Amino acid sequence: MSEEQVKNLEEQFEARIARDEKIEPKDWMPEKYRKTHIRQMSQHAHSEIVGMLPEGNWITRAPSLRRKVALLAKVQDEAGHGLYLYSATETLGISREEMYEQLHTGKAKYSSIFNYPTITWADMGAIGWLVDGAAIINQVPLCNTSYGPYARAMIRVCKEESFHQRQGYEIMIKLANGTPEQKEMAQDALNRWWWPSLMMLGPTDAESIHTAQSMKWKLKRKSNDDLRQQFIDQTVPQAELIGLTIPDPDLKWNEERQSYDFGEIDWDEFWQVVKGHGPMNKERMKARVNAWENGAWVRDAAMAHAEKKQDRKEKKAV
Amino acid sequence: MSTKNWPLWEVFVRSKNGLEHRHCGSLHAADEEMALENARDVYTRRSEGVSIWVVESKHITASNPENNGEMFEPAQDKVYRHPTFYDLPDEVKHM
C-alpha cells in the first residue's frame, strides 16, 4: 500500500471514530491503534488476574461464611474479567501465550495498586471500597470506547463490579461500628490504601503521555485529574458517614469549586512501584509465574486427553 | 513445558427460551466438554443463560469487511423490498 493510500485510510478511520462508529476486529486499523489497544487491554486483563492475589490471601481467613462467599465470588469475578479482556485482546492478533509471556517477563505492566500487601482483614474492605471504587470510575467511560470487543467486555465488567465496591464498604461499616480495635483496624487500612488509590487513576495530566491520542480514540473520555477529583468528591462523604478520617491534612471543601481540595500526591512513590520497587512486586510475579509453570502438566494432560478422545472417536467412525 | 496450546472457542448463550443464542465472547479449552464447562463459569455466573453453544473458532467462516462493498451494497438500491416503497391512498390506515 502506498503512503498516500494509508493516509487516506487513516483519515477515513478517524472519521468513523469521530462519528461514534465502532471498530470491529477485521476492520482495517492503523498499526498504532492496534498496538495501543493491545497494550491497554492486556494491561487491564493482567490487572484483573494479578488483582486476585492480594484478596486470595484472605479467603481462607474470612471472619464469617457471609464474608467468605462474597470474597470468593468477587475473586472469581476478577478471574472472569481477566478472561473477557484477554479474549477481547486476542481479537487484535496477539496470542494468549504472548500476553502471558509479556506479563511474566515484566514487559507488560499491571495496575501498581496490587503491589501493596494485604495485612489485615480490613484491607479487604478498603480494597473493595477504594480500589474497586476507583476502578469503576476508570472503567465506566470505557463501555463507550471505539473498539467493539473492548467496549462489550467493559459493559459486562461494569455490570458485575458494583457488588465488589458495596461488599468492601459493608466490611468497613461493620468494622467502623465495632470495637475500638476494629475501628482502628479500619482506619489503618484507609490510611494505607487512600494514597495508592488516588495514584491508581494515573499520573497527572501534565505527565500523562498517552492522553491526547487516547481521548481521540475514545479509549479515554476524561483526564486522569478529572477522574481523580470525581473519586475524591464521591468518597470523602462515604468516609465521614462511617466516622473514618481521610489521611490528608490538606483535604478541604472548596465552596467555589464545589469540590474538595487535596494534598500533594507522592509521585516518587508511584514511579518507584511502577518500576518494580513496590513492597510486593516480586512476590506477585513469583506467584503468577509459579501458577503458570506448575500448571503446565495439567494443561498438557488435558490436551493429551482431548486428542486421545478425538482419536478414539475417529477410529470408531471408520 | 507445554508444547500445544488449548484451542480457542466462541461462546453463544441463549438468555431465555424464546430468544436466540447470542455471541458473548470466547475462551480457551482443551476440548468441547471443557469449553462448555468453562463457558458456564466465565459467561453465566449470574444466571445469564439457559443454553450454551461452543464452536471452535477455526470452524467459523467470516466475511471480510474489505469486501463489504460487493457483499452488501447490492441490497442498498433495492428499496422495493421495503413496504414504504409502495404508495397507498391516505384512507388506507393499516396495511
Tab-separated table of C-alpha atoms in Angstrom, chain B:
chain	number	residue	atom	x	y	z
B	1	MET	CA	6.985	-27.218	29.200
B	2	SER	CA	3.710	-27.094	27.289
B	3	THR	CA	4.032	-27.814	23.628
B	4	LYS	CA	0.448	-27.463	22.467
B	5	ASN	CA	-1.852	-24.611	23.408
B	6	TRP	CA	-5.541	-25.057	24.081
B	7	PRO	CA	-7.615	-24.022	21.069
B	8	LEU	CA	-9.933	-21.003	21.028
B	9	TRP	CA	-13.723	-21.431	21.228
B	10	GLU	CA	-16.517	-18.956	20.562
B	11	VAL	CA	-19.333	-18.918	23.101
B	12	PHE	CA	-23.013	-18.306	22.320
B	13	VAL	CA	-25.589	-18.007	25.096
B	14	ARG	CA	-29.377	-18.146	24.971
B	15	SER	CA	-30.517	-15.914	27.811
B	16	LYS	CA	-34.005	-17.402	27.957
B	17	ASN	CA	-36.224	-19.642	25.895
B	18	GLY	CA	-37.778	-17.766	23.032
B	19	LEU	CA	-34.618	-15.760	22.352
B	20	GLU	CA	-31.769	-16.668	20.015
B	21	HIS	CA	-28.286	-17.681	21.088
B	22	ARG	CA	-26.066	-14.658	21.078
B	23	HIS	CA	-22.300	-14.431	20.785
B	24	CYS	CA	-20.846	-13.300	24.096
B	25	GLY	CA	-17.108	-13.908	23.842
B	26	SER	CA	-14.500	-16.583	23.559
B	27	LEU	CA	-12.275	-18.774	25.696
B	28	HIS	CA	-9.587	-21.436	25.524
B	29	ALA	CA	-10.278	-25.087	26.347
B	30	ALA	CA	-8.763	-28.456	25.538
B	31	ASP	CA	-12.000	-29.978	24.191
B	32	GLU	CA	-15.700	-29.284	23.714
B	33	GLU	CA	-16.656	-30.619	27.122
B	34	MET	CA	-14.226	-28.329	28.898
B	35	ALA	CA	-15.244	-25.451	26.635
B	36	LEU	CA	-18.857	-25.845	27.788
B	37	GLU	CA	-17.899	-26.023	31.454
B	38	ASN	CA	-15.598	-23.029	31.189
B	39	ALA	CA	-18.244	-21.101	29.266
B	40	ARG	CA	-20.688	-21.708	32.104
B	41	ASP	CA	-18.197	-20.375	34.677
B	42	VAL	CA	-16.944	-17.448	32.618
B	43	TYR	CA	-20.130	-16.216	30.950
B	44	THR	CA	-23.099	-17.301	33.090
B	45	ARG	CA	-22.105	-16.648	36.702
B	46	ARG	CA	-25.288	-14.637	37.268
B	47	SER	CA	-27.901	-16.787	35.540
B	48	GLU	CA	-27.347	-15.127	32.170
B	49	GLY	CA	-28.241	-18.258	30.259
B	50	VAL	CA	-30.387	-21.352	29.839
B	51	SER	CA	-28.410	-22.817	26.940
B	52	ILE	CA	-24.843	-22.531	25.680
B	53	TRP	CA	-23.254	-23.299	22.312
B	54	VAL	CA	-19.500	-23.537	21.898
B	55	VAL	CA	-17.855	-23.657	18.479
B	56	GLU	CA	-14.153	-23.946	17.882
B	57	SER	CA	-13.195	-20.584	16.384
B	58	LYS	CA	-11.349	-22.111	13.435
B	59	HIS	CA	-14.633	-23.558	12.154
B	60	ILE	CA	-16.189	-20.131	11.679
B	61	THR	CA	-16.043	-18.636	8.206
B	62	ALA	CA	-16.443	-14.877	8.293
B	63	SER	CA	-16.984	-12.270	5.619
B	64	ASN	CA	-14.191	-9.799	5.081
B	65	PRO	CA	-15.014	-6.131	5.764
B	66	GLU	CA	-12.755	-5.179	2.872
B	67	ASN	CA	-15.302	-6.794	0.551
B	68	ASN	CA	-18.281	-5.152	2.207
B	69	GLY	CA	-18.973	-3.230	-0.983
B	70	GLU	CA	-19.709	-6.168	-3.273
B	71	MET	CA	-21.081	-8.177	-0.373
B	72	PHE	CA	-23.705	-5.806	0.992
B	73	GLU	CA	-24.163	-2.890	-1.387
B	74	PRO	CA	-26.398	-4.780	-3.838
B	75	ALA	CA	-29.134	-4.683	-1.200
B	76	GLN	CA	-28.927	-0.920	-0.841
B	77	ASP	CA	-30.672	0.068	-4.089
B	78	LYS	CA	-33.479	-2.443	-3.692
B	79	VAL	CA	-35.833	-0.157	-1.899
B	80	TYR	CA	-38.758	-2.051	-3.439
B	81	ARG	CA	-38.098	-4.739	-0.836
B	82	HIS	CA	-39.437	-2.407	1.837
B	83	PRO	CA	-43.133	-1.672	2.391
B	84	THR	CA	-42.503	2.082	2.389
B	85	PHE	CA	-41.638	1.889	-1.337
B	86	TYR	CA	-45.313	1.403	-2.245
B	87	ASP	CA	-47.814	4.230	-2.495
B	88	LEU	CA	-51.119	3.833	-0.745
B	89	PRO	CA	-54.104	6.160	-0.600
B	90	ASP	CA	-54.258	8.046	2.729
B	91	GLU	CA	-57.573	6.380	3.515
B	92	VAL	CA	-55.882	3.030	3.979
B	93	LYS	CA	-54.647	3.196	7.533
B	94	HIS	CA	-53.220	-0.260	8.112
B	95	MET	CA	-51.617	-2.490	5.540
